[in-house]
Amino acid sequence: MDEFDDLLKLDLQICFPLYAASNLVTRTYRGVLEPLGLTYPQYLVLLVLWEADSPQSVGSLGERLHLDSGTLTPLLKRMESAGLVRRSRDPKDERRVLVALTDEGRALKAKAARVPETLFDAFGMSAEDIEALRDQLQDVVRRLSKRDVPAKPGDSGPKAG
Amino acid sequence: MDEFDDLLKLDLQICFPLYAASNLVTRTYRGVLEPLGLTYPQYLVLLVLWEADSPQSVGSLGERLHLDSGTLTPLLKRMESAGLVRRSRDPKDERRVLVALTDEGRALKAKAARVPETLFDAFGMSAEDIEALRDQLQDVVRRLSKRDVPAKPGDSGPKAG
DNA sequence: CACAATTAAATTGTGCGCAATTTAAATCTG
DNA sequence: CAGATTTAAATTGCGCACAATTTAATTGTG
């Protein structure tokens, strides 16, 4: 049992509790969102649209939520067939697809009023502790997002340099 | 714009950065684990088996990783056909399936030596900050895991009482 | 203006994650 | 020890995530 073994121990790693906590949170949301006919990522899309109160492109939704079109396109189609959003090509740039709330999608905001409160209770932590943890996680997201960006043409790639 | 609106703001919630950070971490692992022919949850199974150094039932793996048989059974079958583990019924209790490392699965531990280090670098944070965050996330996992447990027969269920 | 390069979504294919159900083995009753 | 109950995995079905590719529109360049 050496230091190398320690590094491979589950309890000593940060990534596993992050992964497990995320799964547990999504599971907790399930029970709360199912009565609204929503999944957690669908709820996230609505949070963005409710806050912006203007149509958002698939790309800007993806940038905000760190998701790509491979995830968002089928998800948005399901939300569209559920009557929550409308999808239409942007007349200014026909490559873009704009996602807009329907009246039904807007109305769902009132029904989601208790969702944050319910999740807060599930955490069972003080508001201060939650805010502190949130800030640290936002920092992690910022740090890991940087390496997200694909290499620029000018950069020397893995084979170059 | 009232307090209710604030609660629904993405930037003010803890769950979203938790979700985004988890996705980003899994994405970061992908590049590191792909050369080893592993996915992140498969790597987690190996961490448990390497640490225990004895065959584990599907149930105990699931308890440790907060995953159920619906997730683990197909994952373990893929690992078995990749030659990393063997699956066999427990002779003491034919309901159980024991998952044991093969020589190949054990040998992979050496090749995974650099994985924790690589992830540590990706976080770009001090060891102290990472440990502090890890402890907080383990606390979240403990808190959310409690509600995980199904009701005991003695408990008054939603319809009873 | 032609046409190559870039950009935005959609599509394809694989692997989770999980609720709900099914199958089969062990245990608990009488 | 027979039949009901409980337990452990497997199965089924659905919705993400995401890499890789494709399709189509826009932009850049000569």
CSV table of N, CA, C and O (backbone and C1' of nucleotides) in Angstrom, one decimal, chain D:
chain,number,residue,atom,x,y,z
D,1,DC,P,-39.0,-32.4,5.1
D,1,DC,O5',-39.8,-31.8,3.9
D,1,DC,C5',-41.2,-32.2,3.8
D,1,DC,C4',-42.1,-31.0,3.5
D,1,DC,C3',-41.6,-30.1,2.3
D,1,DC,O3',-42.7,-29.6,1.7
D,1,DC,C1',-41.8,-28.8,4.2
D,2,DA,P,-43.3,-30.3,0.3
D,2,DA,O5',-44.4,-29.4,-0.1
D,2,DA,C5',-45.7,-29.5,0.5
D,2,DA,C4',-46.4,-28.1,0.7
D,2,DA,C3',-46.3,-27.2,-0.6
D,2,DA,O3',-47.6,-26.6,-0.7
D,2,DA,C1',-45.3,-26.1,1.2
D,3,DG,P,-48.0,-25.9,-2.1
D,3,DG,O5',-48.2,-24.4,-1.7
D,3,DG,C5',-49.0,-24.0,-0.6
D,3,DG,C4',-48.7,-22.7,-0.1
D,3,DG,C3',-48.6,-21.6,-1.3
D,3,DG,O3',-49.2,-20.4,-0.8
D,3,DG,C1',-46.6,-21.6,0.0
D,4,DA,P,-49.5,-19.2,-1.8
D,4,DA,O5',-49.0,-17.9,-1.1
D,4,DA,C5',-49.4,-17.7,0.3
D,4,DA,C4',-48.3,-16.8,0.9
D,4,DA,C3',-48.1,-15.5,0.2
D,4,DA,O3',-48.1,-14.4,1.1
D,4,DA,C1',-46.0,-16.6,0.6
D,5,DT,P,-47.9,-12.9,0.6
D,5,DT,O5',-46.4,-12.6,1.0
D,5,DT,C5',-45.9,-12.9,2.4
D,5,DT,C4',-44.5,-12.6,2.5
D,5,DT,C3',-44.0,-11.3,1.8
D,5,DT,O3',-43.3,-10.5,2.8
D,5,DT,C1',-42.6,-13.0,1.1
D,6,DT,P,-42.8,-9.0,2.5
D,6,DT,O5',-41.2,-9.3,2.1
D,6,DT,C5',-40.4,-10.0,3.1
D,6,DT,C4',-39.1,-10.3,2.5
D,6,DT,C3',-38.3,-9.2,1.9
D,6,DT,O3',-37.1,-9.1,2.5
D,6,DT,C1',-38.3,-11.0,0.4
D,7,DT,P,-36.1,-7.8,2.2
D,7,DT,O5',-35.1,-8.4,1.2
D,7,DT,C5',-34.4,-9.6,1.5
D,7,DT,C4',-33.6,-10.1,0.3
D,7,DT,C3',-32.9,-9.0,-0.5
D,7,DT,O3',-31.5,-9.3,-0.5
D,7,DT,C1',-34.1,-10.3,-2.0
D,8,DA,P,-30.4,-8.3,-1.3
D,8,DA,O5',-30.3,-9.1,-2.7
D,8,DA,C5',-29.7,-10.3,-2.8
D,8,DA,C4',-29.3,-10.6,-4.2
D,8,DA,C3',-28.6,-9.5,-4.9
D,8,DA,O3',-27.5,-10.0,-5.7
D,8,DA,C1',-30.6,-10.0,-6.1
D,9,DA,P,-26.5,-9.0,-6.4
D,9,DA,O5',-26.7,-9.4,-7.9
D,9,DA,C5',-27.9,-9.3,-8.4
D,9,DA,C4',-28.0,-10.1,-9.7
D,9,DA,C3',-27.5,-9.4,-11.0
D,9,DA,O3',-27.2,-10.4,-11.9
D,9,DA,C1',-29.9,-9.5,-10.9
D,10,DA,P,-26.7,-9.9,-13.4
D,10,DA,O5',-28.0,-9.9,-14.3
D,10,DA,C5',-28.8,-11.1,-14.4
D,10,DA,C4',-30.0,-10.9,-15.2
D,10,DA,C3',-29.8,-10.1,-16.5
D,10,DA,O3',-30.5,-10.8,-17.5
D,10,DA,C1',-31.5,-9.1,-15.2
D,11,DT,P,-30.4,-10.3,-19.1
D,11,DT,O5',-31.8,-9.5,-19.2
D,11,DT,C5',-33.0,-10.2,-18.9
D,11,DT,C4',-34.2,-9.2,-19.1
D,11,DT,C3',-34.1,-8.4,-20.4
D,11,DT,O3',-35.4,-8.6,-21.0
D,11,DT,C1',-34.5,-7.0,-18.5
D,12,DT,P,-35.6,-8.0,-22.5
D,12,DT,O5',-36.4,-6.7,-22.3
D,12,DT,C5',-37.6,-6.7,-21.5
D,12,DT,C4',-38.2,-5.3,-21.4
D,12,DT,C3',-38.1,-4.5,-22.6
D,12,DT,O3',-39.3,-3.9,-22.9
D,12,DT,C1',-37.2,-3.3,-20.8
D,13,DG,P,-39.6,-3.1,-24.3
D,13,DG,O5',-39.6,-1.6,-23.9
D,13,DG,C5',-40.3,-1.2,-22.7
D,13,DG,C4',-40.0,0.3,-22.5
D,13,DG,C3',-39.7,1.1,-23.7
D,13,DG,O3',-40.3,2.4,-23.5
D,13,DG,C1',-37.9,1.3,-22.2
D,14,DC,P,-40.4,3.4,-24.7
D,14,DC,O5',-39.7,4.7,-24.1
D,14,DC,C5',-40.1,5.2,-22.9
D,14,DC,C4',-39.1,6.1,-22.3
D,14,DC,C3',-38.6,7.2,-23.3
D,14,DC,O3',-38.7,8.4,-22.7
D,14,DC,C1',-36.8,6.1,-22.2
D,15,DG,P,-38.6,9.8,-23.6
D,15,DG,O5',-37.4,10.5,-22.9
D,15,DG,C5',-37.3,10.6,-21.5
D,15,DG,C4',-35.9,11.0,-21.2
D,15,DG,C3',-35.3,12.1,-22.1
D,15,DG,O3',-34.6,13.0,-21.3
D,15,DG,C1',-33.9,10.2,-22.0
D,16,DC,P,-34.3,14.5,-21.8
D,16,DC,O5',-33.0,14.3,-22.7
D,16,DC,C5',-31.8,14.8,-22.3
D,16,DC,C4',-31.1,14.0,-21.2
D,16,DC,C3',-29.7,14.3,-21.0
D,16,DC,O3',-29.3,14.0,-19.7
D,16,DC,C1',-29.9,12.1,-21.8
D,17,DA,P,-28.1,14.8,-19.0
D,17,DA,O5',-26.8,14.2,-19.8
D,17,DA,C5',-26.0,15.0,-20.6
D,17,DA,C4',-24.8,14.3,-21.0
D,17,DA,C3',-23.9,15.2,-21.9
D,17,DA,O3',-22.6,15.1,-21.4
D,17,DA,C1',-24.4,13.1,-23.0
D,18,DC,P,-21.5,16.1,-21.9
D,18,DC,O5',-20.9,15.4,-23.2
D,18,DC,C5',-20.3,14.1,-23.1
D,18,DC,C4',-20.0,13.5,-24.4
D,18,DC,C3',-19.5,14.6,-25.5
D,18,DC,O3',-18.4,14.0,-26.1
D,18,DC,C1',-21.2,13.2,-26.3
D,19,DA,P,-17.2,15.0,-26.4
D,19,DA,O5',-16.4,14.1,-27.5
D,19,DA,C5',-16.1,12.7,-27.3
D,19,DA,C4',-16.2,11.9,-28.5
D,19,DA,C3',-15.6,12.6,-29.7
D,19,DA,O3',-14.8,11.6,-30.5
D,19,DA,C1',-17.8,12.1,-30.2
D,20,DA,P,-13.9,12.0,-31.7
D,20,DA,O5',-14.8,11.7,-32.9
D,20,DA,C5',-15.5,10.5,-33.0
D,20,DA,C4',-16.3,10.5,-34.3
D,20,DA,C3',-15.7,11.2,-35.5
D,20,DA,O3',-15.8,10.4,-36.6
D,20,DA,C1',-18.0,12.0,-35.0
D,21,DT,P,-15.3,11.0,-38.0
D,21,DT,O5',-16.6,11.3,-38.8
D,21,DT,C5',-17.6,10.3,-38.9
D,21,DT,C4',-18.9,11.0,-39.4
D,21,DT,C3',-18.7,11.7,-40.7
D,21,DT,O3',-19.5,11.1,-41.7
D,21,DT,C1',-20.1,12.9,-39.2
D,22,DT,P,-19.6,11.6,-43.2
D,22,DT,O5',-20.9,12.5,-43.2
D,22,DT,C5',-22.1,11.9,-42.7
D,22,DT,C4',-23.2,12.9,-42.8
D,22,DT,C3',-23.3,13.6,-44.1
D,22,DT,O3',-24.7,13.6,-44.6
D,22,DT,C1',-23.3,15.2,-42.3
D,23,DT,P,-25.1,14.1,-46.0
D,23,DT,O5',-25.8,15.5,-45.7
D,23,DT,C5',-26.9,15.5,-44.8
D,23,DT,C4',-27.3,16.9,-44.6
D,23,DT,C3',-27.4,17.8,-45.8
D,23,DT,O3',-28.7,18.4,-45.9
D,23,DT,C1',-26.2,18.9,-44.2
D,24,DA,P,-29.2,19.2,-47.2
D,24,DA,O5',-29.1,20.7,-46.7
D,24,DA,C5',-29.6,21.2,-45.5
D,24,DA,C4',-29.0,22.5,-45.1
D,24,DA,C3',-29.0,23.5,-46.3
D,24,DA,O3',-29.5,24.7,-45.9
D,24,DA,C1',-26.9,23.4,-45.2
D,25,DA,P,-30.0,25.9,-46.9
D,25,DA,O5',-29.3,27.2,-46.2
D,25,DA,C5',-29.6,27.5,-44.9
D,25,DA,C4',-28.5,28.3,-44.3
D,25,DA,C3',-28.2,29.6,-45.1
D,25,DA,O3',-28.2,30.7,-44.2
D,25,DA,C1',-26.2,28.4,-44.7
D,26,DT,P,-28.1,32.2,-44.8
D,26,DT,O5',-26.6,32.6,-44.5
D,26,DT,C5',-26.2,32.5,-43.1
D,26,DT,C4',-24.7,32.7,-43.0
D,26,DT,C3',-24.2,34.0,-43.6
D,26,DT,O3',-23.5,34.7,-42.6
D,26,DT,C1',-22.9,32.2,-44.3
D,27,DT,P,-23.0,36.2,-42.8
D,27,DT,O5',-21.4,36.0,-43.0
D,27,DT,C5',-20.7,35.2,-42.1
D,27,DT,C4',-19.3,34.9,-42.6
D,27,DT,C3',-18.6,36.1,-43.1
D,27,DT,O3',-17.3,36.2,-42.5
D,27,DT,C1',-18.5,34.4,-44.7
D,28,DG,P,-16.4,37.5,-42.7
D,28,DG,O5',-15.1,36.9,-43.5
D,28,DG,C5',-14.5,35.7,-43.0
D,28,DG,C4',-13.6,35.1,-44.1
D,28,DG,C3',-12.7,36.2,-44.8
D,28,DG,O3',-11.4,35.6,-44.9
D,28,DG,C1',-14.0,35.1,-46.4
D,29,DT,P,-10.2,36.6,-45.2
D,29,DT,O5',-9.9,36.3,-46.8
D,29,DT,C5',-9.6,35.0,-47.1
D,29,DT,C4',-9.5,34.9,-48.7
D,29,DT,C3',-8.8,36.1,-49.3
D,29,DT,O3',-7.6,35.6,-50.0
D,29,DT,C1',-10.8,35.5,-50.5
D,30,DG,P,-6.7,36.7,-50.7
D,30,DG,O5',-7.0,36.4,-52.3
D,30,DG,C5',-6.8,35.0,-52.7
D,30,DG,C4',-7.4,34.8,-54.1
D,30,DG,C3',-6.9,35.7,-55.2
D,30,DG,O3',-6.8,34.9,-56.4
D,30,DG,C1',-9.2,36.1,-55.0
